[in-house]
Amino acid sequence: MTSLEHKRHTLAHLLAQAVLERYPEAKLTLGPAIDTGFYYDIDFGGEKVSDTDLADLEGAMRSHLADWTNFTAEEVDAATARERFPGNSFKNELIDEITGRGETITLYTCGGFTDLCRGGHAENPASEIAADSFKLDRVAGAYWRGDEKNPMLTRIYGLAFDTKSDLDAYLTQREEAKKRDHRKIAKEQGLLVFSDLVGSGMPMYTPKGNIIRSEIIRLSRELNEELGFGEVHTPNVNKGELFKKSGHYDQYKEDMLTVTSQYVEDEMFLKPMNCPQHTQIYASAPRSYRDLPVRYSDFAVLYRDERPGELSGLTRLRSFSQDDGHIFCREDQIEDELKHVLEAIKKALATYRIQYWVRLSLRDPQKKDKYLGEDAIWEKAQGIMRDLLKREGIAHKEAEGEAAFYGPKMDIMAVDAIGREWQISTIQLDLNMPGRFELEYTAEDGTKKTPVMIHRALVGSPDRFMGVLIEHYAGAFPTWLAPVQVRVLSVAERHAAYAKEVTEALKAARVRAELDDSNESLGKKIRDGKTEKIPYLLVVGDKEVEAKTLSVESRDKGKQDAMSVEAFRDQILEEIKARA
């Protein structure tokens, strides 16, 4: 059975044929499969291609699909390959790279169309790909090889699934995702601000937005305390030597923001991660086997020089925090530490009402030069993680090539309310960095040994996770997270004094309450409260003033019986405490 990835790759070829048929002067570049379908980057030589042209291209793809009955592969030399793509500098660049790596050049042909390709297609596209299971989606700009210094190309995106019903389900999900877009909801609810004067990808939180962010951090802090972490605080600016020793300099330098000083000549950076600093806290004192594990947590702000086109609201930032933590332990402590962190992550995501699964991210055995450490270290670390997940019966999938450069990791893949997956928290087993920093502890027999280092986050970046939560809840935050938990509505001016008394009593109990005693109608006040998705609206009129009660309307449960101020206060405080 042909995999969906191979179907999507096949459709990229089919799109390329349709393009050349209509635009014979176009130059093809690359056309890979992606998570939702495929794309092809094309140089149209100055000719404008827009979304309005997609219907014709899509129709041509469907008409040609019936003739695509068999893929054939041909191995050729570089000269022959160049002859197939005359005047196409993009294909020639790829041919040179393949030759330089000593790899075989292959051309794949189907339905009379030939393209330079590594393979991975439907064997018989006409019978394996349903004609209604794909559609062309949109046109965008893209630099050749993703480099701003290279020519700008036209990228045509397509959607592709196994069946039409799968395609329709995705389109429905995407429409729902537009309604839940955290950038839209955050603006409507006044949660955060971006400013060109401050810089792209660097959010500023309003008082309301900061409440949500602070509550996320507070829960992570509580879980850290349960796990025995001591919170540290580390500087944002660090010498380049620190990152050279950790290995990050070679791996991440292009994504790090540089800092200059008037007084010192050191190469310095805004830190993109906390782990190298934590090694220095560990190294600041002698350690015994009795002292381990040593656990540090850190909420310091991190900085990464993301490309402008990759920034996306809160989900891709240049400035952000992490609920970061590092454990320095003995080898015989690894399993317990991993289990405890997994349990804390489980508890956190249950509180947020988010389902998840675990991706075991491993080293790519074909690209070992991308990673630190010897084969034996990687085999040992990957084996420990794999065995633990199996013994604990934790559902997981393995993914080669997704490991950190210093060790394998368990990535927590959250599944939101509409079925989208987000990588949030992570647990990384590092048998490399402690040795690079010459960290040690005194073993029971008096010898010096190197500790193991576990990198972990519970929900990852509170900033990014806030964006995920806004979309997960569609802006209707549970009471404990809501910036405004209660709004008290006075029916008329004569009820304002009692409404204010109620509001102040709730504030005194540390409930986030606010008063609406405006001259608007009660109907408008209620509509505004519902639009803002406030968990509780308390109406105060003649009856309530006389009986010293409240008319309670819950966003989630509807109208409730009249309650005294004390009874409502106790109820909502219990709900907040339980994070229900």
JSON list of N, CA and C in Angstrom, two decimals, residues 97-138:
[
{"chain": "A", "resi": 97, "resn": "GLU", "atom": "N", "xyz": [25.44, 19.17, -6.54]},
{"chain": "A", "resi": 97, "resn": "GLU", "atom": "CA", "xyz": [25.47, 18.74, -5.14]},
{"chain": "A", "resi": 97, "resn": "GLU", "atom": "C", "xyz": [25.41, 17.22, -5.03]},
{"chain": "A", "resi": 98, "resn": "ILE", "atom": "N", "xyz": [24.53, 16.60, -5.81]},
{"chain": "A", "resi": 98, "resn": "ILE", "atom": "CA", "xyz": [24.42, 15.13, -5.78]},
{"chain": "A", "resi": 98, "resn": "ILE", "atom": "C", "xyz": [25.74, 14.49, -6.19]},
{"chain": "A", "resi": 99, "resn": "THR", "atom": "N", "xyz": [26.34, 15.03, -7.25]},
{"chain": "A", "resi": 99, "resn": "THR", "atom": "CA", "xyz": [27.62, 14.51, -7.73]},
{"chain": "A", "resi": 99, "resn": "THR", "atom": "C", "xyz": [28.70, 14.70, -6.68]},
{"chain": "A", "resi": 100, "resn": "GLY", "atom": "N", "xyz": [28.69, 15.88, -6.03]},
{"chain": "A", "resi": 100, "resn": "GLY", "atom": "CA", "xyz": [29.68, 16.18, -5.01]},
{"chain": "A", "resi": 100, "resn": "GLY", "atom": "C", "xyz": [29.61, 15.24, -3.82]},
{"chain": "A", "resi": 101, "resn": "ARG", "atom": "N", "xyz": [28.41, 14.74, -3.53]},
{"chain": "A", "resi": 101, "resn": "ARG", "atom": "CA", "xyz": [28.26, 13.79, -2.43]},
{"chain": "A", "resi": 101, "resn": "ARG", "atom": "C", "xyz": [28.55, 12.36, -2.86]},
{"chain": "A", "resi": 102, "resn": "GLY", "atom": "N", "xyz": [28.84, 12.18, -4.13]},
{"chain": "A", "resi": 102, "resn": "GLY", "atom": "CA", "xyz": [29.12, 10.84, -4.63]},
{"chain": "A", "resi": 102, "resn": "GLY", "atom": "C", "xyz": [27.88, 9.97, -4.75]},
{"chain": "A", "resi": 103, "resn": "GLU", "atom": "N", "xyz": [26.71, 10.60, -4.86]},
{"chain": "A", "resi": 103, "resn": "GLU", "atom": "CA", "xyz": [25.46, 9.85, -4.94]},
{"chain": "A", "resi": 103, "resn": "GLU", "atom": "C", "xyz": [25.04, 9.65, -6.39]},
{"chain": "A", "resi": 104, "resn": "THR", "atom": "N", "xyz": [24.13, 8.71, -6.59]},
{"chain": "A", "resi": 104, "resn": "THR", "atom": "CA", "xyz": [23.63, 8.42, -7.92]},
{"chain": "A", "resi": 104, "resn": "THR", "atom": "C", "xyz": [22.56, 9.44, -8.31]},
{"chain": "A", "resi": 105, "resn": "ILE", "atom": "N", "xyz": [22.63, 9.91, -9.55]},
{"chain": "A", "resi": 105, "resn": "ILE", "atom": "CA", "xyz": [21.61, 10.83, -10.07]},
{"chain": "A", "resi": 105, "resn": "ILE", "atom": "C", "xyz": [20.50, 9.99, -10.69]},
{"chain": "A", "resi": 106, "resn": "THR", "atom": "N", "xyz": [19.27, 10.22, -10.26]},
{"chain": "A", "resi": 106, "resn": "THR", "atom": "CA", "xyz": [18.14, 9.46, -10.79]},
{"chain": "A", "resi": 106, "resn": "THR", "atom": "C", "xyz": [17.09, 10.40, -11.36]},
{"chain": "A", "resi": 107, "resn": "LEU", "atom": "N", "xyz": [16.55, 10.00, -12.50]},
{"chain": "A", "resi": 107, "resn": "LEU", "atom": "CA", "xyz": [15.43, 10.69, -13.13]},
{"chain": "A", "resi": 107, "resn": "LEU", "atom": "C", "xyz": [14.22, 9.76, -13.08]},
{"chain": "A", "resi": 108, "resn": "TYR", "atom": "N", "xyz": [13.09, 10.33, -12.67]},
{"chain": "A", "resi": 108, "resn": "TYR", "atom": "CA", "xyz": [11.86, 9.54, -12.61]},
{"chain": "A", "resi": 108, "resn": "TYR", "atom": "C", "xyz": [10.87, 10.07, -13.63]},
{"chain": "A", "resi": 109, "resn": "THR", "atom": "N", "xyz": [10.25, 9.13, -14.35]},
{"chain": "A", "resi": 109, "resn": "THR", "atom": "CA", "xyz": [9.32, 9.49, -15.42]},
{"chain": "A", "resi": 109, "resn": "THR", "atom": "C", "xyz": [7.97, 8.82, -15.19]},
{"chain": "A", "resi": 110, "resn": "CYS", "atom": "N", "xyz": [6.89, 9.60, -15.42]},
{"chain": "A", "resi": 110, "resn": "CYS", "atom": "CA", "xyz": [5.54, 9.04, -15.38]},
{"chain": "A", "resi": 110, "resn": "CYS", "atom": "C", "xyz": [4.65, 9.91, -16.26]},
{"chain": "A", "resi": 111, "resn": "GLY", "atom": "N", "xyz": [3.78, 9.28, -17.04]},
{"chain": "A", "resi": 111, "resn": "GLY", "atom": "CA", "xyz": [2.87, 10.04, -17.90]},
{"chain": "A", "resi": 111, "resn": "GLY", "atom": "C", "xyz": [3.57, 10.95, -18.87]},
{"chain": "A", "resi": 112, "resn": "GLY", "atom": "N", "xyz": [4.79, 10.59, -19.26]},
{"chain": "A", "resi": 112, "resn": "GLY", "atom": "CA", "xyz": [5.53, 11.41, -20.21]},
{"chain": "A", "resi": 112, "resn": "GLY", "atom": "C", "xyz": [6.29, 12.56, -19.58]},
{"chain": "A", "resi": 113, "resn": "PHE", "atom": "N", "xyz": [6.21, 12.71, -18.28]},
{"chain": "A", "resi": 113, "resn": "PHE", "atom": "CA", "xyz": [6.91, 13.79, -17.58]},
{"chain": "A", "resi": 113, "resn": "PHE", "atom": "C", "xyz": [8.09, 13.24, -16.79]},
{"chain": "A", "resi": 114, "resn": "THR", "atom": "N", "xyz": [9.25, 13.90, -16.92]},
{"chain": "A", "resi": 114, "resn": "THR", "atom": "CA", "xyz": [10.47, 13.45, -16.24]},
{"chain": "A", "resi": 114, "resn": "THR", "atom": "C", "xyz": [10.97, 14.54, -15.31]},
{"chain": "A", "resi": 115, "resn": "ASP", "atom": "N", "xyz": [11.43, 14.13, -14.13]},
{"chain": "A", "resi": 115, "resn": "ASP", "atom": "CA", "xyz": [11.98, 15.10, -13.18]},
{"chain": "A", "resi": 115, "resn": "ASP", "atom": "C", "xyz": [13.15, 14.48, -12.43]},
{"chain": "A", "resi": 116, "resn": "LEU", "atom": "N", "xyz": [14.06, 15.33, -11.99]},
{"chain": "A", "resi": 116, "resn": "LEU", "atom": "CA", "xyz": [15.16, 14.93, -11.13]},
{"chain": "A", "resi": 116, "resn": "LEU", "atom": "C", "xyz": [14.60, 14.63, -9.75]},
{"chain": "A", "resi": 117, "resn": "CYS", "atom": "N", "xyz": [14.90, 13.44, -9.22]},
{"chain": "A", "resi": 117, "resn": "CYS", "atom": "CA", "xyz": [14.23, 13.04, -7.98]},
{"chain": "A", "resi": 117, "resn": "CYS", "atom": "C", "xyz": [14.97, 11.89, -7.31]},
{"chain": "A", "resi": 118, "resn": "ARG", "atom": "N", "xyz": [14.81, 11.80, -5.96]},
{"chain": "A", "resi": 118, "resn": "ARG", "atom": "CA", "xyz": [15.39, 10.68, -5.22]},
{"chain": "A", "resi": 118, "resn": "ARG", "atom": "C", "xyz": [14.46, 9.48, -5.18]},
{"chain": "A", "resi": 119, "resn": "GLY", "atom": "N", "xyz": [13.22, 9.69, -5.52]},
{"chain": "A", "resi": 119, "resn": "GLY", "atom": "CA", "xyz": [12.26, 8.59, -5.47]},
{"chain": "A", "resi": 119, "resn": "GLY", "atom": "C", "xyz": [11.28, 8.72, -4.32]},
{"chain": "A", "resi": 120, "resn": "GLY", "atom": "N", "xyz": [10.41, 7.71, -4.24]},
{"chain": "A", "resi": 120, "resn": "GLY", "atom": "CA", "xyz": [9.36, 7.71, -3.24]},
{"chain": "A", "resi": 120, "resn": "GLY", "atom": "C", "xyz": [8.05, 8.16, -3.83]},
{"chain": "A", "resi": 121, "resn": "HIS", "atom": "N", "xyz": [7.43, 7.32, -4.67]},
{"chain": "A", "resi": 121, "resn": "HIS", "atom": "CA", "xyz": [6.20, 7.69, -5.38]},
{"chain": "A", "resi": 121, "resn": "HIS", "atom": "C", "xyz": [5.16, 6.58, -5.30]},
{"chain": "A", "resi": 122, "resn": "ALA", "atom": "N", "xyz": [3.95, 6.91, -5.71]},
{"chain": "A", "resi": 122, "resn": "ALA", "atom": "CA", "xyz": [2.93, 5.88, -5.93]},
{"chain": "A", "resi": 122, "resn": "ALA", "atom": "C", "xyz": [3.34, 5.12, -7.19]},
{"chain": "A", "resi": 123, "resn": "GLU", "atom": "N", "xyz": [3.29, 3.78, -7.12]},
{"chain": "A", "resi": 123, "resn": "GLU", "atom": "CA", "xyz": [3.72, 2.99, -8.28]},
{"chain": "A", "resi": 123, "resn": "GLU", "atom": "C", "xyz": [2.77, 3.18, -9.45]},
{"chain": "A", "resi": 124, "resn": "ASN", "atom": "N", "xyz": [1.47, 3.21, -9.15]},
{"chain": "A", "resi": 124, "resn": "ASN", "atom": "CA", "xyz": [0.46, 3.42, -10.19]},
{"chain": "A", "resi": 124, "resn": "ASN", "atom": "C", "xyz": [-0.47, 4.53, -9.73]},
{"chain": "A", "resi": 125, "resn": "PRO", "atom": "N", "xyz": [-0.08, 5.80, -9.93]},
{"chain": "A", "resi": 125, "resn": "PRO", "atom": "CA", "xyz": [-0.87, 6.92, -9.41]},
{"chain": "A", "resi": 125, "resn": "PRO", "atom": "C", "xyz": [-2.33, 6.90, -9.83]},
{"chain": "A", "resi": 126, "resn": "ALA", "atom": "N", "xyz": [-2.61, 6.51, -11.06]},
{"chain": "A", "resi": 126, "resn": "ALA", "atom": "CA", "xyz": [-3.99, 6.54, -11.55]},
{"chain": "A", "resi": 126, "resn": "ALA", "atom": "C", "xyz": [-4.92, 5.69, -10.71]},
{"chain": "A", "resi": 127, "resn": "SER", "atom": "N", "xyz": [-4.43, 4.55, -10.22]},
{"chain": "A", "resi": 127, "resn": "SER", "atom": "CA", "xyz": [-5.28, 3.67, -9.42]},
{"chain": "A", "resi": 127, "resn": "SER", "atom": "C", "xyz": [-5.13, 3.90, -7.92]},
{"chain": "A", "resi": 128, "resn": "GLU", "atom": "N", "xyz": [-4.04, 4.52, -7.51]},
{"chain": "A", "resi": 128, "resn": "GLU", "atom": "CA", "xyz": [-3.77, 4.67, -6.08]},
{"chain": "A", "resi": 128, "resn": "GLU", "atom": "C", "xyz": [-4.16, 6.03, -5.52]},
{"chain": "A", "resi": 129, "resn": "ILE", "atom": "N", "xyz": [-4.27, 7.05, -6.37]},
{"chain": "A", "resi": 129, "resn": "ILE", "atom": "CA", "xyz": [-4.60, 8.40, -5.91]},
{"chain": "A", "resi": 129, "resn": "ILE", "atom": "C", "xyz": [-6.00, 8.76, -6.38]},
{"chain": "A", "resi": 130, "resn": "ALA", "atom": "N", "xyz": [-6.89, 9.03, -5.44]},
{"chain": "A", "resi": 130, "resn": "ALA", "atom": "CA", "xyz": [-8.26, 9.43, -5.80]},
{"chain": "A", "resi": 130, "resn": "ALA", "atom": "C", "xyz": [-8.24, 10.85, -6.36]},
{"chain": "A", "resi": 131, "resn": "ALA", "atom": "N", "xyz": [-8.94, 11.05, -7.46]},
{"chain": "A", "resi": 131, "resn": "ALA", "atom": "CA", "xyz": [-8.91, 12.34, -8.14]},
{"chain": "A", "resi": 131, "resn": "ALA", "atom": "C", "xyz": [-9.52, 13.47, -7.30]},
{"chain": "A", "resi": 132, "resn": "ASP", "atom": "N", "xyz": [-10.35, 13.11, -6.32]},
{"chain": "A", "resi": 132, "resn": "ASP", "atom": "CA", "xyz": [-10.97, 14.14, -5.49]},
{"chain": "A", "resi": 132, "resn": "ASP", "atom": "C", "xyz": [-10.31, 14.25, -4.11]},
{"chain": "A", "resi": 133, "resn": "SER", "atom": "N", "xyz": [-9.12, 13.64, -3.96]},
{"chain": "A", "resi": 133, "resn": "SER", "atom": "CA", "xyz": [-8.46, 13.64, -2.65]},
{"chain": "A", "resi": 133, "resn": "SER", "atom": "C", "xyz": [-7.43, 14.75, -2.52]},
{"chain": "A", "resi": 134, "resn": "PHE", "atom": "N", "xyz": [-7.30, 15.59, -3.55]},
{"chain": "A", "resi": 134, "resn": "PHE", "atom": "CA", "xyz": [-6.32, 16.67, -3.50]},
{"chain": "A", "resi": 134, "resn": "PHE", "atom": "C", "xyz": [-6.89, 17.94, -4.11]},
{"chain": "A", "resi": 135, "resn": "LYS", "atom": "N", "xyz": [-6.28, 19.06, -3.77]},
{"chain": "A", "resi": 135, "resn": "LYS", "atom": "CA", "xyz": [-6.63, 20.33, -4.40]},
{"chain": "A", "resi": 135, "resn": "LYS", "atom": "C", "xyz": [-5.46, 21.29, -4.25]},
{"chain": "A", "resi": 136, "resn": "LEU", "atom": "N", "xyz": [-5.30, 22.17, -5.22]},
{"chain": "A", "resi": 136, "resn": "LEU", "atom": "CA", "xyz": [-4.30, 23.21, -5.09]},
{"chain": "A", "resi": 136, "resn": "LEU", "atom": "C", "xyz": [-4.83, 24.28, -4.15]},
{"chain": "A", "resi": 137, "resn": "ASP", "atom": "N", "xyz": [-3.94, 24.77, -3.29]},
{"chain": "A", "resi": 137, "resn": "ASP", "atom": "CA", "xyz": [-4.39, 25.58, -2.16]},
{"chain": "A", "resi": 137, "resn": "ASP", "atom": "C", "xyz": [-4.10, 27.07, -2.31]},
{"chain": "A", "resi": 138, "resn": "ARG", "atom": "N", "xyz": [-2.85, 27.41, -2.55]},
{"chain": "A", "resi": 138, "resn": "ARG", "atom": "CA", "xyz": [-2.49, 28.83, -2.58]},
{"chain": "A", "resi": 138, "resn": "ARG", "atom": "C", "xyz": [-1.12, 29.02, -3.22]}
]
